[in-house]
Amino acid sequence: MAGISGLALTGALILAGLAAPPQNPDLIRGDQWHLPFLAVDKVHLLTQGAGVIVAVPDSGVDPHPDLQENLLAGTDVIPGGNGDGRQDLDSHGTSMAGLIAAHGGTNSRGALGIAPKAKILPIFDTPANGEGDPDALASGIDFAIARGADVISISAVAGASVRLQQAIKAAKDADIVVVAAAGNRPPDASVRYPASEEGVITVGGVDRAGLHAAISVTGPEIDVVAPAVDIYSTSYDGKYSKGTGTSSATAIVAGAAALIRSKYPYLPAREVAHRLTATAVDKGPPGRDDEYGYGVIDLVAALTADVPPIGFESVSAPAGAGPSTTAAGQRPGDDGSGATARGLATLGVIVATGVAWAVVARRRRRSDDPPPRISR
């Protein structure tokens, strides 16, 4: 892993053609165990991420057949690419992009992402050896801000350079949801930057049983966890890969954020994060803990639960408190599936609720609790 001045990708990939991943597009979907685990079939009846741009600063993104319809022209912030981010000699970036927004093929062929109608903005900032420069990541984040990204997915850890800290702050100030990997054992002993930055959604990992993944670091910064073991996705040259690490979990959570931004286009970034944590299924000791954070993401609940704005601890807001984020985040008369729209209108709608914007303890749903009240 990278030292204080370096940057490293946070997930070991078995490259397609070298090991286990099947190469038949008819078979790969069945190996994506995280899709039924997260009830993605039900989720996609609600929204598929249309109108949302997810920036992926990584090793570039190859125009895989399962992904190419959603791949925008991006940029290279370091030498060695083809100029628009749409080249990947490492597989890591293509895998992350596929987990977020792969659309697959007809008849359930190929890989499927969490938000298959979202757009991917590829940014080449890490060479194939996985060692990069945090200032290059900062440049990639600046590019994402300039190009109107709604979500930035950072499946890497880095040194907290001044330049990178400024870029992360600028992204938060631009109301962009920033999602970052906590880091992997054994190289990382604790949550690394930028996941350790306040206001960034810090992602840890779970295994197929929904239990803490041994590879995932722990710490008070963990916000949510997602599948991180044996995660199948796209790779370069039209192939497929299998990965284990908080990289994969981060891309999955970035896809979840894209779904929320699509369904609730007026929600500010911090309320998007709040929806993810408030509806997560609590694991481990009751309440937030250092292994699971607020819990395992629950995509259906995150998209349907009547979540009060930050500042209320109960699932149901007090009488007279104003609209929940479910109501405030949608256009009047809209089903929430349209394109992203943020800005001053967001502030006006949310301020009207009379809610203080202080971060407080939030109630999480345990696996044996009744589901949150659903907005009708």
mmCIF file of C-alpha atoms in Angstrom:
data_model
loop_
_atom_site.group_PDB
_atom_site.id
_atom_site.type_symbol
_atom_site.label_atom_id
_atom_site.label_comp_id
_atom_site.label_asym_id
_atom_site.label_seq_id
_atom_site.Cartn_x
_atom_site.Cartn_y
_atom_site.Cartn_z
ATOM 1 C CA MET A 1 0.000 0.000 0.000
ATOM 2 C CA ALA A 2 0.986 3.583 -0.434
ATOM 3 C CA GLY A 3 2.925 5.589 2.081
ATOM 4 C CA ILE A 4 2.131 9.068 3.252
ATOM 5 C CA SER A 5 2.704 10.586 -0.184
ATOM 6 C CA GLY A 6 1.240 7.802 -2.267
ATOM 7 C CA LEU A 7 -2.123 6.407 -3.304
ATOM 8 C CA ALA A 8 -3.131 2.792 -3.628
ATOM 9 C CA LEU A 9 -6.169 0.955 -4.913
ATOM 10 C CA THR A 10 -8.054 -0.949 -2.239
ATOM 11 C CA GLY A 11 -9.079 -4.283 -3.680
ATOM 12 C CA ALA A 12 -7.285 -7.331 -4.982
ATOM 13 C CA LEU A 13 -8.602 -8.385 -8.375
ATOM 14 C CA ILE A 14 -8.260 -11.756 -10.030
ATOM 15 C CA LEU A 15 -8.056 -10.741 -13.649
ATOM 16 C CA ALA A 16 -10.307 -12.432 -16.149
ATOM 17 C CA GLY A 17 -8.519 -15.067 -18.148
ATOM 18 C CA LEU A 18 -6.038 -15.764 -15.328
ATOM 19 C CA ALA A 19 -8.279 -17.435 -12.763
ATOM 20 C CA ALA A 20 -11.805 -18.163 -11.630
ATOM 21 C CA PRO A 21 -14.146 -15.651 -13.325
ATOM 22 C CA PRO A 22 -16.236 -17.195 -16.121
ATOM 23 C CA GLN A 23 -15.926 -15.545 -19.506
ATOM 24 C CA ASN A 24 -19.327 -16.499 -20.849
ATOM 25 C CA PRO A 25 -21.676 -13.482 -20.542
ATOM 26 C CA ASP A 26 -24.513 -15.942 -19.935
ATOM 27 C CA LEU A 27 -22.870 -17.073 -16.691
ATOM 28 C CA ILE A 28 -21.462 -13.969 -15.024
ATOM 29 C CA ARG A 29 -24.789 -12.636 -13.726
ATOM 30 C CA GLY A 30 -25.322 -15.782 -11.664
ATOM 31 C CA ASP A 31 -21.994 -15.215 -9.932
ATOM 32 C CA GLN A 32 -22.883 -11.678 -8.878
ATOM 33 C CA TRP A 33 -24.164 -12.829 -5.499
ATOM 34 C CA HIS A 34 -24.345 -9.279 -4.202
ATOM 35 C CA LEU A 35 -27.300 -8.524 -6.510
ATOM 36 C CA PRO A 36 -29.841 -10.831 -4.809
ATOM 37 C CA PHE A 37 -28.231 -10.045 -1.443
ATOM 38 C CA LEU A 38 -29.219 -6.398 -1.996
ATOM 39 C CA ALA A 39 -32.571 -7.218 -3.686
ATOM 40 C CA VAL A 40 -31.482 -5.330 -6.792
ATOM 41 C CA ASP A 41 -34.329 -6.773 -8.859
ATOM 42 C CA LYS A 42 -36.811 -4.974 -6.591
ATOM 43 C CA VAL A 43 -34.646 -1.860 -6.485
ATOM 44 C CA HIS A 44 -34.625 -1.482 -10.261
ATOM 45 C CA LEU A 45 -38.421 -1.324 -10.281
ATOM 46 C CA LEU A 46 -38.045 1.901 -8.279
ATOM 47 C CA THR A 47 -35.128 3.566 -10.057
ATOM 48 C CA GLN A 48 -32.045 2.653 -12.067
ATOM 49 C CA GLY A 49 -30.036 5.828 -11.604
ATOM 50 C CA ALA A 50 -31.064 7.784 -14.697
ATOM 51 C CA GLY A 51 -29.732 11.324 -14.895
ATOM 52 C CA VAL A 52 -26.877 10.809 -12.414
ATOM 53 C CA ILE A 53 -23.155 11.105 -13.160
ATOM 54 C CA VAL A 54 -20.728 9.060 -11.065
ATOM 55 C CA ALA A 55 -17.063 9.990 -11.339
ATOM 56 C CA VAL A 56 -14.582 7.117 -10.987
ATOM 57 C CA PRO A 57 -11.008 8.320 -10.395
ATOM 58 C CA ASP A 58 -9.057 5.102 -10.763
ATOM 59 C CA SER A 59 -6.992 3.200 -13.333
ATOM 60 C CA GLY A 60 -9.275 4.312 -16.166
ATOM 61 C CA VAL A 61 -12.356 2.511 -17.485
ATOM 62 C CA ASP A 62 -12.309 0.230 -20.512
ATOM 63 C CA PRO A 63 -15.390 0.466 -22.786
ATOM 64 C CA HIS A 64 -16.630 -3.016 -21.878
ATOM 65 C CA PRO A 65 -19.697 -4.191 -23.846
ATOM 66 C CA ASP A 66 -21.669 -4.384 -20.576
ATOM 67 C CA LEU A 67 -20.769 -0.795 -19.729
ATOM 68 C CA GLN A 68 -20.031 1.175 -22.876
ATOM 69 C CA GLU A 69 -23.491 2.745 -23.259
ATOM 70 C CA ASN A 70 -23.037 4.493 -19.913
ATOM 71 C CA LEU A 71 -19.414 5.561 -20.340
ATOM 72 C CA LEU A 72 -18.770 9.272 -20.839
ATOM 73 C CA ALA A 73 -15.568 10.831 -22.128
ATOM 74 C CA GLY A 74 -13.414 11.574 -19.110
ATOM 75 C CA THR A 75 -9.807 12.580 -18.691
ATOM 76 C CA ASP A 76 -6.284 11.403 -17.926
ATOM 77 C CA VAL A 77 -4.595 13.379 -15.169
ATOM 78 C CA ILE A 78 -1.367 11.386 -15.434
ATOM 79 C CA PRO A 79 0.585 10.292 -18.523
ATOM 80 C CA GLY A 80 -0.045 6.908 -20.063
ATOM 81 C CA GLY A 81 -3.692 6.898 -21.039
ATOM 82 C CA ASN A 82 -5.465 7.763 -24.264
ATOM 83 C CA GLY A 83 -6.624 11.183 -23.106
ATOM 84 C CA ASP A 84 -10.247 10.572 -22.110
ATOM 85 C CA GLY A 85 -10.005 8.033 -19.298
ATOM 86 C CA ARG A 86 -11.498 5.260 -21.447
ATOM 87 C CA GLN A 87 -8.573 2.884 -21.275
ATOM 88 C CA ASP A 88 -7.617 0.539 -18.457
ATOM 89 C CA LEU A 89 -4.516 -1.634 -18.308
ATOM 90 C CA ASP A 90 -5.111 -2.683 -14.698
ATOM 91 C CA SER A 91 -8.814 -3.800 -14.597
ATOM 92 C CA HIS A 92 -9.510 -2.120 -11.265
ATOM 93 C CA GLY A 93 -11.223 0.989 -12.630
ATOM 94 C CA THR A 94 -13.317 -1.009 -15.090
ATOM 95 C CA SER A 95 -14.405 -3.342 -12.319
ATOM 96 C CA MET A 96 -15.482 -0.449 -10.104
ATOM 97 C CA ALA A 97 -17.373 1.228 -12.949
ATOM 98 C CA GLY A 98 -19.146 -2.039 -13.734
ATOM 99 C CA LEU A 99 -20.284 -2.469 -10.150
ATOM 100 C CA ILE A 100 -21.762 1.002 -10.267
ATOM 101 C CA ALA A 101 -23.376 1.156 -13.692
ATOM 102 C CA ALA A 102 -22.926 -1.903 -15.908
ATOM 103 C CA HIS A 103 -26.073 -2.345 -17.973
ATOM 104 C CA GLY A 104 -25.330 -5.892 -19.134
ATOM 105 C CA GLY A 105 -26.938 -7.344 -22.225
ATOM 106 C CA THR A 106 -30.322 -8.767 -23.158
ATOM 107 C CA ASN A 107 -31.827 -11.794 -21.398
ATOM 108 C CA SER A 108 -29.762 -11.246 -18.233
ATOM 109 C CA ARG A 109 -26.470 -11.639 -20.065
ATOM 110 C CA GLY A 110 -23.336 -9.987 -18.775
ATOM 111 C CA ALA A 111 -22.621 -8.022 -15.613
ATOM 112 C CA LEU A 112 -25.156 -5.717 -13.990
ATOM 113 C CA GLY A 113 -24.433 -2.648 -11.891
ATOM 114 C CA ILE A 114 -26.342 -1.179 -8.979
ATOM 115 C CA ALA A 115 -27.389 1.866 -11.049
ATOM 116 C CA PRO A 116 -27.403 0.658 -14.670
ATOM 117 C CA LYS A 117 -28.766 3.905 -16.112
ATOM 118 C CA ALA A 118 -26.277 6.176 -14.377
ATOM 119 C CA LYS A 119 -23.385 7.608 -16.372
ATOM 120 C CA ILE A 120 -19.738 6.920 -15.548
ATOM 121 C CA LEU A 121 -17.174 9.730 -15.780
ATOM 122 C CA PRO A 122 -13.831 7.902 -16.042
ATOM 123 C CA ILE A 123 -10.692 9.520 -14.674
ATOM 124 C CA PHE A 124 -7.275 7.924 -15.116
ATOM 125 C CA ASP A 125 -5.231 8.908 -12.060
ATOM 126 C CA THR A 126 -3.576 5.660 -10.978
ATOM 127 C CA PRO A 127 -1.085 3.623 -13.045
ATOM 128 C CA ALA A 128 -1.358 -0.104 -13.490
ATOM 129 C CA ASN A 129 0.930 -0.849 -10.535
ATOM 130 C CA GLY A 130 -1.646 0.679 -8.203
ATOM 131 C CA GLU A 131 0.743 3.298 -6.807
ATOM 132 C CA GLY A 132 -0.198 6.874 -7.513
ATOM 133 C CA ASP A 133 -0.021 10.438 -6.300
ATOM 134 C CA PRO A 134 -2.680 11.983 -4.024
ATOM 135 C CA ASP A 135 -2.333 15.221 -5.955
ATOM 136 C CA ALA A 136 -3.339 13.353 -9.106
ATOM 137 C CA LEU A 137 -6.448 12.158 -7.275
ATOM 138 C CA ALA A 138 -7.063 15.783 -6.319
ATOM 139 C CA SER A 139 -6.866 16.805 -9.979
ATOM 140 C CA GLY A 140 -9.338 14.072 -10.849
ATOM 141 C CA ILE A 141 -11.750 15.301 -8.195
ATOM 142 C CA ASP A 142 -11.458 18.843 -9.546
ATOM 143 C CA PHE A 143 -12.318 17.515 -13.005
ATOM 144 C CA ALA A 144 -15.342 15.684 -11.609
ATOM 145 C CA ILE A 145 -16.580 18.880 -9.965
ATOM 146 C CA ALA A 146 -16.152 20.855 -13.187
ATOM 147 C CA ARG A 147 -18.049 18.202 -15.174
ATOM 148 C CA GLY A 148 -21.062 18.177 -12.865
ATOM 149 C CA ALA A 149 -20.569 14.840 -11.143
ATOM 150 C CA ASP A 150 -23.273 13.925 -8.629
ATOM 151 C CA VAL A 151 -21.256 11.189 -6.903
ATOM 152 C CA ILE A 152 -17.503 10.541 -6.680
ATOM 153 C CA SER A 153 -16.474 6.951 -5.961
ATOM 154 C CA ILE A 154 -12.934 6.640 -4.547
ATOM 155 C CA SER A 155 -11.820 3.024 -4.241
ATOM 156 C CA ALA A 156 -8.364 3.982 -3.048
ATOM 157 C CA VAL A 157 -6.471 5.230 -0.017
ATOM 158 C CA ALA A 158 -4.018 8.081 -0.124
ATOM 159 C CA GLY A 159 -1.808 10.413 1.819
ATOM 160 C CA ALA A 160 -3.719 13.451 3.036
ATOM 161 C CA SER A 161 -1.852 16.022 0.977
ATOM 162 C CA VAL A 162 -2.964 19.638 1.272
ATOM 163 C CA ARG A 163 -3.995 19.574 -2.370
ATOM 164 C CA LEU A 164 -6.180 16.494 -1.887
ATOM 165 C CA GLN A 165 -7.782 17.877 1.266
ATOM 166 C CA GLN A 166 -8.703 21.023 -0.642
ATOM 167 C CA ALA A 167 -10.215 18.981 -3.464
ATOM 168 C CA ILE A 168 -12.333 16.883 -1.087
ATOM 169 C CA LYS A 169 -13.595 20.048 0.594
ATOM 170 C CA ALA A 170 -14.426 21.558 -2.794
ATOM 171 C CA ALA A 171 -16.424 18.452 -3.729
ATOM 172 C CA LYS A 172 -18.410 18.625 -0.509
ATOM 173 C CA ASP A 173 -18.991 22.355 -1.001
ATOM 174 C CA ALA A 174 -20.306 21.526 -4.493
ATOM 175 C CA ASP A 175 -22.903 19.205 -2.910
ATOM 176 C CA ILE A 176 -21.333 16.069 -4.385
ATOM 177 C CA VAL A 177 -21.691 12.751 -2.565
ATOM 178 C CA VAL A 178 -18.149 11.505 -1.916
ATOM 179 C CA VAL A 179 -17.818 7.788 -1.163
ATOM 180 C CA ALA A 180 -14.447 6.290 -0.180
ATOM 181 C CA ALA A 181 -12.990 2.922 0.788
ATOM 182 C CA ALA A 182 -11.953 2.424 4.396
ATOM 183 C CA GLY A 183 -8.906 0.326 3.463
ATOM 184 C CA ASN A 184 -7.856 -3.308 3.547
ATOM 185 C CA ARG A 185 -5.941 -5.478 5.987
ATOM 186 C CA PRO A 186 -3.115 -6.275 6.321
ATOM 187 C CA PRO A 187 -1.583 -3.304 4.487
ATOM 188 C CA ASP A 188 -3.891 -0.849 6.252
ATOM 189 C CA ALA A 189 -4.247 -0.942 10.025
ATOM 190 C CA SER A 190 -6.898 1.768 10.291
ATOM 191 C CA VAL A 191 -9.194 3.863 8.122
ATOM 192 C CA ARG A 192 -7.125 5.814 5.620
ATOM 193 C CA TYR A 193 -7.604 9.118 3.836
ATOM 194 C CA PRO A 194 -9.861 10.291 2.150
ATOM 195 C CA ALA A 195 -12.291 7.909 3.901
ATOM 196 C CA SER A 196 -11.213 9.390 7.232
ATOM 197 C CA GLU A 197 -12.333 12.868 6.159
ATOM 198 C CA GLU A 198 -15.514 14.139 7.839
ATOM 199 C CA GLY A 199 -18.420 14.320 5.413
ATOM 200 C CA VAL A 200 -17.146 11.471 3.239
ATOM 201 C CA ILE A 201 -19.183 8.247 3.281
ATOM 202 C CA THR A 202 -16.707 5.708 4.657
ATOM 203 C CA VAL A 203 -17.318 2.147 3.461
ATOM 204 C CA GLY A 204 -16.309 -1.138 5.019
ATOM 205 C CA GLY A 205 -17.071 -4.648 3.818
ATOM 206 C CA VAL A 206 -19.095 -7.763 4.595
ATOM 207 C CA ASP A 207 -18.925 -11.310 3.270
ATOM 208 C CA ARG A 208 -21.571 -13.509 1.656
ATOM 209 C CA ALA A 209 -23.178 -14.132 5.059
ATOM 210 C CA GLY A 210 -23.472 -10.423 5.736
ATOM 211 C CA LEU A 211 -20.782 -10.598 8.413
ATOM 212 C CA HIS A 212 -17.710 -8.419 8.787
ATOM 213 C CA ALA A 213 -15.174 -9.215 6.072
ATOM 214 C CA ALA A 214 -11.778 -10.032 7.560
ATOM 215 C CA ILE A 215 -10.063 -7.866 4.951
ATOM 216 C CA SER A 216 -11.972 -4.715 5.932
ATOM 217 C CA VAL A 217 -10.331 -2.344 8.413
ATOM 218 C CA THR A 218 -12.358 -1.112 11.361
ATOM 219 C CA GLY A 219 -12.649 2.221 13.095
ATOM 220 C CA PRO A 220 -14.951 4.970 14.322
ATOM 221 C CA GLU A 221 -15.057 6.476 10.834
ATOM 222 C CA ILE A 222 -16.974 3.552 9.273
ATOM 223 C CA ASP A 223 -20.421 4.709 8.129
ATOM 224 C CA VAL A 224 -21.870 1.714 6.282
ATOM 225 C CA VAL A 225 -20.800 -1.654 4.937
ATOM 226 C CA ALA A 226 -21.554 -3.498 1.701
ATOM 227 C CA PRO A 227 -20.552 -6.757 -0.025
ATOM 228 C CA ALA A 228 -16.773 -6.977 -0.409
ATOM 229 C CA VAL A 229 -15.852 -10.646 -0.926
ATOM 230 C CA ASP A 230 -15.759 -12.496 -4.270
ATOM 231 C CA ILE A 231 -17.394 -9.660 -6.155
ATOM 232 C CA TYR A 232 -17.727 -10.258 -9.898
ATOM 233 C CA SER A 233 -17.678 -7.389 -12.360
ATOM 234 C CA THR A 234 -16.365 -6.161 -15.694
ATOM 235 C CA SER A 235 -12.704 -6.122 -16.718
ATOM 236 C CA TYR A 236 -10.655 -4.876 -19.659
ATOM 237 C CA ASP A 237 -10.903 -6.344 -23.173
ATOM 238 C CA GLY A 238 -14.488 -7.413 -22.626
ATOM 239 C CA LYS A 239 -13.519 -9.866 -19.899
ATOM 240 C CA TYR A 240 -14.667 -10.261 -16.304
ATOM 241 C CA SER A 241 -12.926 -10.097 -12.943
ATOM 242 C CA LYS A 242 -13.415 -11.198 -9.359
ATOM 243 C CA GLY A 243 -12.395 -8.865 -6.565
ATOM 244 C CA THR A 244 -12.226 -8.821 -2.786
ATOM 245 C CA GLY A 245 -11.790 -5.652 -0.775
ATOM 246 C CA THR A 246 -13.386 -2.419 0.315
ATOM 247 C CA SER A 247 -12.923 -1.140 -3.238
ATOM 248 C CA SER A 248 -15.857 -3.252 -4.370
ATOM 249 C CA ALA A 249 -17.980 -2.305 -1.381
ATOM 250 C CA THR A 250 -17.309 1.368 -2.107
ATOM 251 C CA ALA A 251 -18.403 1.104 -5.734
ATOM 252 C CA ILE A 252 -21.596 -0.648 -4.630
ATOM 253 C CA VAL A 253 -22.367 2.140 -2.143
ATOM 254 C CA ALA A 254 -21.596 4.744 -4.819
ATOM 255 C CA GLY A 255 -24.183 3.001 -6.993
ATOM 256 C CA ALA A 256 -26.634 3.181 -4.099
ATOM 257 C CA ALA A 257 -25.978 6.916 -3.759
ATOM 258 C CA ALA A 258 -26.653 7.290 -7.493
ATOM 259 C CA LEU A 259 -30.018 5.573 -7.087
ATOM 260 C CA ILE A 260 -30.992 7.933 -4.275
ATOM 261 C CA ARG A 261 -29.868 11.002 -6.222
ATOM 262 C CA SER A 262 -31.934 9.849 -9.178
ATOM 263 C CA LYS A 263 -35.087 9.186 -7.180
ATOM 264 C CA TYR A 264 -34.721 12.234 -4.923
ATOM 265 C CA PRO A 265 -32.956 14.822 -7.093
ATOM 266 C CA TYR A 266 -33.485 17.695 -4.662
ATOM 267 C CA LEU A 267 -31.815 16.026 -1.692
ATOM 268 C CA PRO A 268 -28.497 17.555 -0.654
ATOM 269 C CA ALA A 269 -25.507 15.243 -0.405
ATOM 270 C CA ARG A 270 -25.572 14.978 3.376
ATOM 271 C CA GLU A 271 -29.199 13.834 3.267
ATOM 272 C CA VAL A 272 -28.281 11.193 0.703
ATOM 273 C CA ALA A 273 -25.718 9.892 3.184
ATOM 274 C CA HIS A 274 -28.326 10.139 5.948
ATOM 275 C CA ARG A 275 -30.737 7.942 3.964
ATOM 276 C CA LEU A 276 -28.056 5.284 3.636
ATOM 277 C CA THR A 277 -27.149 5.266 7.331
ATOM 278 C CA ALA A 278 -30.677 5.714 8.705
ATOM 279 C CA THR A 279 -32.025 2.721 6.769
ATOM 280 C CA ALA A 280 -29.001 0.428 7.132
ATOM 281 C CA VAL A 281 -29.567 -2.934 8.828
ATOM 282 C CA ASP A 282 -27.717 -2.827 12.132
ATOM 283 C CA LYS A 283 -25.176 -5.565 12.776
ATOM 284 C CA GLY A 284 -22.967 -6.392 15.715
ATOM 285 C CA PRO A 285 -23.591 -4.509 18.969
ATOM 286 C CA PRO A 286 -26.750 -2.359 18.941
ATOM 287 C CA GLY A 287 -26.125 1.004 17.349
ATOM 288 C CA ARG A 288 -23.120 2.212 15.390
ATOM 289 C CA ASP A 289 -19.949 0.182 15.862
ATOM 290 C CA ASP A 290 -16.462 0.153 14.421
ATOM 291 C CA GLU A 291 -16.924 -2.963 12.261
ATOM 292 C CA TYR A 292 -20.272 -2.277 10.597
ATOM 293 C CA GLY A 293 -20.753 1.443 11.124
ATOM 294 C CA TYR A 294 -24.507 2.033 11.021
ATOM 295 C CA GLY A 295 -24.990 -1.316 9.290
ATOM 296 C CA VAL A 296 -25.338 -3.080 5.950
ATOM 297 C CA ILE A 297 -26.903 -0.910 3.269
ATOM 298 C CA ASP A 298 -30.541 -1.686 2.482
ATOM 299 C CA LEU A 299 -31.292 -0.342 -0.982
ATOM 300 C CA VAL A 300 -35.045 -0.877 -0.903
ATOM 301 C CA ALA A 301 -35.392 0.911 2.425
ATOM 302 C CA ALA A 302 -33.051 3.706 1.342
ATOM 303 C CA LEU A 303 -35.319 4.388 -1.625
ATOM 304 C CA THR A 304 -38.723 3.948 0.023
ATOM 305 C CA ALA A 305 -38.542 4.647 3.754
ATOM 306 C CA ASP A 306 -40.044 7.865 5.063
ATOM 307 C CA VAL A 307 -36.776 9.208 6.490
ATOM 308 C CA PRO A 308 -36.931 12.432 8.501
ATOM 309 C CA PRO A 309 -34.214 15.019 7.861
ATOM 310 C CA ILE A 310 -31.035 15.095 9.916
ATOM 311 C CA GLY A 311 -31.865 16.239 13.409
ATOM 312 C CA PHE A 312 -34.643 13.769 14.218
ATOM 313 C CA GLU A 313 -33.845 10.451 15.880
ATOM 314 C CA SER A 314 -37.120 8.645 15.250
ATOM 315 C CA VAL A 315 -38.259 7.177 11.970
ATOM 316 C CA SER A 316 -41.403 9.329 12.046
ATOM 317 C CA ALA A 317 -40.856 13.096 12.237
ATOM 318 C CA PRO A 318 -42.817 15.047 14.876
ATOM 319 C CA ALA A 319 -46.108 16.616 13.832
ATOM 320 C CA GLY A 320 -45.616 19.981 12.196
ATOM 321 C CA ALA A 321 -41.931 19.385 11.502
ATOM 322 C CA GLY A 322 -42.403 19.675 7.749
ATOM 323 C CA PRO A 323 -41.853 17.167 4.966
ATOM 324 C CA SER A 324 -39.536 14.196 5.319
ATOM 325 C CA THR A 325 -36.623 13.800 2.964
ATOM 326 C CA THR A 326 -38.866 11.525 0.931
ATOM 327 C CA ALA A 327 -41.190 14.413 0.133
ATOM 328 C CA ALA A 328 -38.605 17.193 0.098
ATOM 329 C CA GLY A 329 -36.270 15.346 -2.246
ATOM 330 C CA GLN A 330 -38.756 14.880 -5.088
ATOM 331 C CA ARG A 331 -40.094 17.340 -7.623
ATOM 332 C CA PRO A 332 -43.743 18.261 -7.038
ATOM 333 C CA GLY A 333 -45.842 15.547 -8.673
ATOM 334 C CA ASP A 334 -42.753 13.549 -9.616
ATOM 335 C CA ASP A 335 -41.989 9.916 -8.873
ATOM 336 C CA GLY A 336 -38.356 10.755 -8.264
ATOM 337 C CA SER A 337 -36.979 8.992 -11.329
ATOM 338 C CA GLY A 338 -35.931 12.068 -13.272
ATOM 339 C CA ALA A 339 -32.585 13.718 -13.793
ATOM 340 C CA THR A 340 -30.585 15.232 -10.958
ATOM 341 C CA ALA A 341 -31.451 18.807 -9.997
ATOM 342 C CA ARG A 342 -29.694 20.521 -7.115
ATOM 343 C CA GLY A 343 -28.853 24.010 -5.946
ATOM 344 C CA LEU A 344 -30.658 26.802 -4.195
ATOM 345 C CA ALA A 345 -34.005 25.078 -4.643
ATOM 346 C CA THR A 346 -32.700 22.280 -2.424
ATOM 347 C CA LEU A 347 -31.793 24.702 0.335
ATOM 348 C CA GLY A 348 -35.175 26.400 0.190
ATOM 349 C CA VAL A 349 -37.097 23.158 0.425
ATOM 350 C CA ILE A 350 -35.058 21.744 3.281
ATOM 351 C CA VAL A 351 -34.849 24.968 5.302
ATOM 352 C CA ALA A 352 -38.634 25.121 5.128
ATOM 353 C CA THR A 353 -38.742 22.075 7.367
ATOM 354 C CA GLY A 354 -37.298 24.109 10.224
ATOM 355 C CA VAL A 355 -34.622 21.474 10.832
ATOM 356 C CA ALA A 356 -31.231 22.267 12.334
ATOM 357 C CA TRP A 357 -28.454 20.851 10.187
ATOM 358 C CA ALA A 358 -26.408 19.404 13.034
ATOM 359 C CA VAL A 359 -25.306 15.793 12.768
ATOM 360 C CA VAL A 360 -26.833 13.806 15.647
ATOM 361 C CA ALA A 361 -27.280 10.176 16.585
ATOM 362 C CA ARG A 362 -29.588 8.363 14.190
ATOM 363 C CA ARG A 363 -31.809 5.355 14.674
ATOM 364 C CA ARG A 364 -30.780 2.369 12.607
ATOM 365 C CA ARG A 365 -32.984 -0.555 11.782
ATOM 366 C CA ARG A 366 -31.882 -3.905 13.140
ATOM 367 C CA SER A 367 -32.519 -7.046 11.154
ATOM 368 C CA ASP A 368 -35.244 -8.096 13.596
ATOM 369 C CA ASP A 369 -36.973 -4.686 13.697
ATOM 370 C CA PRO A 370 -40.062 -3.877 11.641
ATOM 371 C CA PRO A 371 -39.237 -1.975 8.441
ATOM 372 C CA PRO A 372 -39.419 1.816 8.442
ATOM 373 C CA ARG A 373 -42.720 3.436 7.552
ATOM 374 C CA ILE A 374 -43.048 3.536 3.782
ATOM 375 C CA SER A 375 -44.027 6.718 2.017
ATOM 376 C CA ARG A 376 -47.207 6.177 0.008
#
